[in-house]
PDB file of C-alpha atoms in Angstrom:
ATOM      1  CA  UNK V  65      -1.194 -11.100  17.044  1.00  0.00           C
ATOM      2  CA  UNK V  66      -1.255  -8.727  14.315  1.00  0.00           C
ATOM      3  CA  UNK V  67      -1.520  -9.761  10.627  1.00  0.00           C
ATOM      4  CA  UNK V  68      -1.563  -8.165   7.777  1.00  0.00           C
ATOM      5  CA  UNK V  69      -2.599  -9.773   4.473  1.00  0.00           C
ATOM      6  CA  UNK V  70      -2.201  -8.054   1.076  1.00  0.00           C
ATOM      7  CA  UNK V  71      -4.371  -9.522  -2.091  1.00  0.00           C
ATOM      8  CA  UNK V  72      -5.003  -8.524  -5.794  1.00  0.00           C
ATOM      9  CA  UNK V  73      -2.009  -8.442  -7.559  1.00  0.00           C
ATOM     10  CA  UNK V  74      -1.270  -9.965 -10.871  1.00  0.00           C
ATOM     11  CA  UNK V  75      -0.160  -9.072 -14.919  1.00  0.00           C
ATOM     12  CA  UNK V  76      -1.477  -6.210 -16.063  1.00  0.00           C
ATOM     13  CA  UNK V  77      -1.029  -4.602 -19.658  1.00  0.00           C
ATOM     14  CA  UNK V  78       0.724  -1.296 -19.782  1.00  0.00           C
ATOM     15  CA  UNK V  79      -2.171   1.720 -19.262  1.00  0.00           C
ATOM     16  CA  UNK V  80      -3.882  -0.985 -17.118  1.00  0.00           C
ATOM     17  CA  UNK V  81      -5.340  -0.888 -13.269  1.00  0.00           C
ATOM     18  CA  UNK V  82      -5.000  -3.046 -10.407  1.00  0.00           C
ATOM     19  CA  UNK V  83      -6.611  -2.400  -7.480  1.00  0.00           C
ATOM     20  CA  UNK V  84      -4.613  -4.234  -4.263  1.00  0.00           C
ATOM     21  CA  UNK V  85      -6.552  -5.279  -0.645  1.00  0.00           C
ATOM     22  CA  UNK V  86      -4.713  -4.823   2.496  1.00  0.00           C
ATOM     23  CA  UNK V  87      -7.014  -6.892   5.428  1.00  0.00           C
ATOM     24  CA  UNK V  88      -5.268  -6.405   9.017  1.00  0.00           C
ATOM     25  CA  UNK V  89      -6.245  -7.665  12.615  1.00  0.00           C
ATOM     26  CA  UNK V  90      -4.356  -7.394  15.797  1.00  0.00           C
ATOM     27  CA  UNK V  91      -3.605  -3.762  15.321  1.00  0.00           C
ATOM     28  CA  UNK V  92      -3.564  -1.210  18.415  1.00  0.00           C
ATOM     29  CA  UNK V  93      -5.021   2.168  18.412  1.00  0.00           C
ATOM     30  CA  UNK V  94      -1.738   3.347  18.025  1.00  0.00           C
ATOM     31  CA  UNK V  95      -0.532   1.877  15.066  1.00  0.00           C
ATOM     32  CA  UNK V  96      -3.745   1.438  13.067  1.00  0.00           C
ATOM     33  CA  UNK V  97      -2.884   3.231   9.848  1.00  0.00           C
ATOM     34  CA  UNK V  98      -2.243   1.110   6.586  1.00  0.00           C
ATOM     35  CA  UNK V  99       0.064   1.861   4.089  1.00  0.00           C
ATOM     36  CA  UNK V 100       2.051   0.355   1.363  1.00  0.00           C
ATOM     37  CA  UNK V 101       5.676   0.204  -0.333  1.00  0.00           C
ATOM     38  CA  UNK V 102       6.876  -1.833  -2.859  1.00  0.00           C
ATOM     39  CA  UNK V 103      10.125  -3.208  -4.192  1.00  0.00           C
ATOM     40  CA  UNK V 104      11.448  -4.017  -7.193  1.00  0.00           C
ATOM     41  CA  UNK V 105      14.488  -6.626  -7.631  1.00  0.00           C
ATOM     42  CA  UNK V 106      17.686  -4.687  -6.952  1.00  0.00           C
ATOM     43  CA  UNK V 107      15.688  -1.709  -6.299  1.00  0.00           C
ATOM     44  CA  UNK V 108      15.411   0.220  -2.998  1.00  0.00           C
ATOM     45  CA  UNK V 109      12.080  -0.340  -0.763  1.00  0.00           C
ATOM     46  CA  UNK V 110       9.949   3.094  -2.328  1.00  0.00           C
ATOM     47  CA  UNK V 111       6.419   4.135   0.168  1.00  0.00           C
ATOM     48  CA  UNK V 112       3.875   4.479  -2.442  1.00  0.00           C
ATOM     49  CA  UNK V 113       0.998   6.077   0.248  1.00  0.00           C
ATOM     50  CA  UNK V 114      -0.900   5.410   3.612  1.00  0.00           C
ATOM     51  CA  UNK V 115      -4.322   7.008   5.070  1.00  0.00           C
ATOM     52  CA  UNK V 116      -5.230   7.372   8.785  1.00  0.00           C
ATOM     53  CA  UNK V 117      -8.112   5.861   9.251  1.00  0.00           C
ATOM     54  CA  UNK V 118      -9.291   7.866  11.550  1.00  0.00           C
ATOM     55  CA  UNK V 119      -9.728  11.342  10.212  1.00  0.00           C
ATOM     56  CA  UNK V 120      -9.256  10.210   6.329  1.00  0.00           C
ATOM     57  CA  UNK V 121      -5.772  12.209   5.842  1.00  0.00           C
ATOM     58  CA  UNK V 122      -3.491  10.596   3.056  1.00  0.00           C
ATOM     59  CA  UNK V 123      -0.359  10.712   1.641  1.00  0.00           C
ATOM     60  CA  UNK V 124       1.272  10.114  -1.366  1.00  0.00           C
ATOM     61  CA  UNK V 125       4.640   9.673  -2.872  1.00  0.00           C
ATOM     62  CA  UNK V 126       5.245  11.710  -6.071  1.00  0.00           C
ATOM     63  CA  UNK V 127       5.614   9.137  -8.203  1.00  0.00           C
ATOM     64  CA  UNK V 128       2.023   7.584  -7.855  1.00  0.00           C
ATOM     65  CA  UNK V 129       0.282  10.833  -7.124  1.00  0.00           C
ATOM     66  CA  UNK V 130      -2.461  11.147  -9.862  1.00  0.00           C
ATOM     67  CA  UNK V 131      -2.729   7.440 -10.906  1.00  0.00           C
ATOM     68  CA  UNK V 132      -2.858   5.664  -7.348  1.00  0.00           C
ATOM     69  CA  UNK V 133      -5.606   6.399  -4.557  1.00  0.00           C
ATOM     70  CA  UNK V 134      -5.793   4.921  -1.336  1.00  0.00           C
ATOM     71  CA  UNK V 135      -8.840   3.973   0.048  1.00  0.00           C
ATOM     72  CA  UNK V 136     -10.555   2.151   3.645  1.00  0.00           C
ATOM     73  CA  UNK V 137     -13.108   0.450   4.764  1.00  0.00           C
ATOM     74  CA  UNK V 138     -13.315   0.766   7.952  1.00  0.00           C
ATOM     75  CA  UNK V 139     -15.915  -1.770   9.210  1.00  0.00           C
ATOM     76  CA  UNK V 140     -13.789  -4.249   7.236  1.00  0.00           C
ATOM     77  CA  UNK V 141     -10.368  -3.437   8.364  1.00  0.00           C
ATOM     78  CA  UNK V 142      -9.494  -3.242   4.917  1.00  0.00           C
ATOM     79  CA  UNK V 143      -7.384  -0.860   2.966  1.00  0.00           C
ATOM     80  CA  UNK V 144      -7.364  -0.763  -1.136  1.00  0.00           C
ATOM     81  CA  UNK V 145      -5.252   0.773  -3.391  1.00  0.00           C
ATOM     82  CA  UNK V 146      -6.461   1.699  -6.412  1.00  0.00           C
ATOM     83  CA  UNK V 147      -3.672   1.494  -9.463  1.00  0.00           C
ATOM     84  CA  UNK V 148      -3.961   3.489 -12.793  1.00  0.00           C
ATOM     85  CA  UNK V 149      -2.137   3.909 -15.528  1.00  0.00           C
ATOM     86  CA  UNK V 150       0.043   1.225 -14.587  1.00  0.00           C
ATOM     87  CA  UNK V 151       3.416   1.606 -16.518  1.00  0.00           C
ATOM     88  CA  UNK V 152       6.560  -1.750 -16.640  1.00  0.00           C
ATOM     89  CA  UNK V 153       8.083   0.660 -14.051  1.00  0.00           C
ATOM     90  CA  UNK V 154       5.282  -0.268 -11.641  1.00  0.00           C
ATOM     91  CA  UNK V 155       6.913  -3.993 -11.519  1.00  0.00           C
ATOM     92  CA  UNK V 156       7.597  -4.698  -8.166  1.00  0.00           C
ATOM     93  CA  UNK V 157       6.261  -6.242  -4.836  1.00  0.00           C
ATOM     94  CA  UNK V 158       3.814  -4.802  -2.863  1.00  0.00           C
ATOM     95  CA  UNK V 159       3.547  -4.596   0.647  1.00  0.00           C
ATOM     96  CA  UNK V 160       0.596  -3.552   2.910  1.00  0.00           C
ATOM     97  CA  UNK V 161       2.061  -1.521   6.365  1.00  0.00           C
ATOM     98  CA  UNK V 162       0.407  -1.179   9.679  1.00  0.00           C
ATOM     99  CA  UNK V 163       1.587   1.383  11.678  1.00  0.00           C
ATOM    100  CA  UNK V 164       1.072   5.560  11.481  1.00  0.00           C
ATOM    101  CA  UNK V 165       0.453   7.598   8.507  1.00  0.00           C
ATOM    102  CA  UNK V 166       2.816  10.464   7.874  1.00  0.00           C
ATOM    103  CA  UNK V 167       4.270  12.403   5.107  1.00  0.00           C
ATOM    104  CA  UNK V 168       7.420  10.382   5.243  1.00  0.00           C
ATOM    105  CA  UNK V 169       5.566   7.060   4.464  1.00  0.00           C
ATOM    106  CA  UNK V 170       8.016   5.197   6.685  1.00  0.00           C
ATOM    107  CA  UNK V 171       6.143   5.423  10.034  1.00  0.00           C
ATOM    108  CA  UNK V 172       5.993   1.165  10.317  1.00  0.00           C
ATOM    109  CA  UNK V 173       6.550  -1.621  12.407  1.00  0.00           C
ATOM    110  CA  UNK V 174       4.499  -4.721  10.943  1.00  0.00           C
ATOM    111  CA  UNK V 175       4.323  -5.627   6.924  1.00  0.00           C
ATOM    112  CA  UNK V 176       3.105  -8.495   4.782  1.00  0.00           C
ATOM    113  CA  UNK V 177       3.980 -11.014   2.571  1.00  0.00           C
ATOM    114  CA  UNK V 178       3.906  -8.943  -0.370  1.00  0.00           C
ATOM    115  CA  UNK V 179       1.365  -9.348  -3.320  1.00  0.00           C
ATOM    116  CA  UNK V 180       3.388  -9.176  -6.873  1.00  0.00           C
ATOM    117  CA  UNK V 181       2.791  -6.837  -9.755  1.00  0.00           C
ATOM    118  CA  UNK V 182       3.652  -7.238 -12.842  1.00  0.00           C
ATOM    119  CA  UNK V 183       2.724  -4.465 -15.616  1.00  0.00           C
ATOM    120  CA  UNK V 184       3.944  -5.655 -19.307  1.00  0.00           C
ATOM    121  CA  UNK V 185       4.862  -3.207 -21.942  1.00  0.00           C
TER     122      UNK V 185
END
């Protein structure tokens, strides 16, 4: 059974970091890359970045390029991503991804519950 469990959300000032956990078991060797979106209430779903954790490549959207960076550790399953300069337009839910790491950040079949966010001004 796959799982994927996201951790390390909370309230975070404005100019603030977060850094989120993804831990995920059950996976395949075909759909073994992490990734995460996030949505915001009334807001489209928006993939934030993923890394193939097999040969290290990542990707990025454009509008976390800079402050986030994605990060595994392999031996622990586990995924991080490391927030920066969080800004109230960071608000949202975030979701950890299992599934293949590609430019369009929408290569997915299983997600989490969602870890919330919350960046005050």
């Amino acid at each position: 059974e796959v799982q994927v469990v996201e951790s390390g959300g909370g309230l975070v000032q404005a100019g603030g970091s977060l850094r989120l956990s993804c831990a995920a078991s059950g996976f395949t060797a075909d759909e073994e890359d992490i990734g995460w979106f996030r949505q915001a209430p009334g807001k489209e779903r928006e993939g934030l970045s993923c890394i193939n954790r097999s040969d290290g490549y990542r990707a990025y959207a454009a509008s976390v390029k800079g402050r986030f960076t994605i990060s595994s550790d392999n031996a622990k399953n586990t995924v991080y991503l490391q927030m920066n300069s969080l800004q109230p337009e960071d608000t949202a839910v975030y979701y950890c991804w299992l599934g293949v790491c590609e430019k369009s950040l929408s290569e997915y079949n299983y997600w989490g519950q969602g870890t919330q966010v919350t960046v005050s001004s």
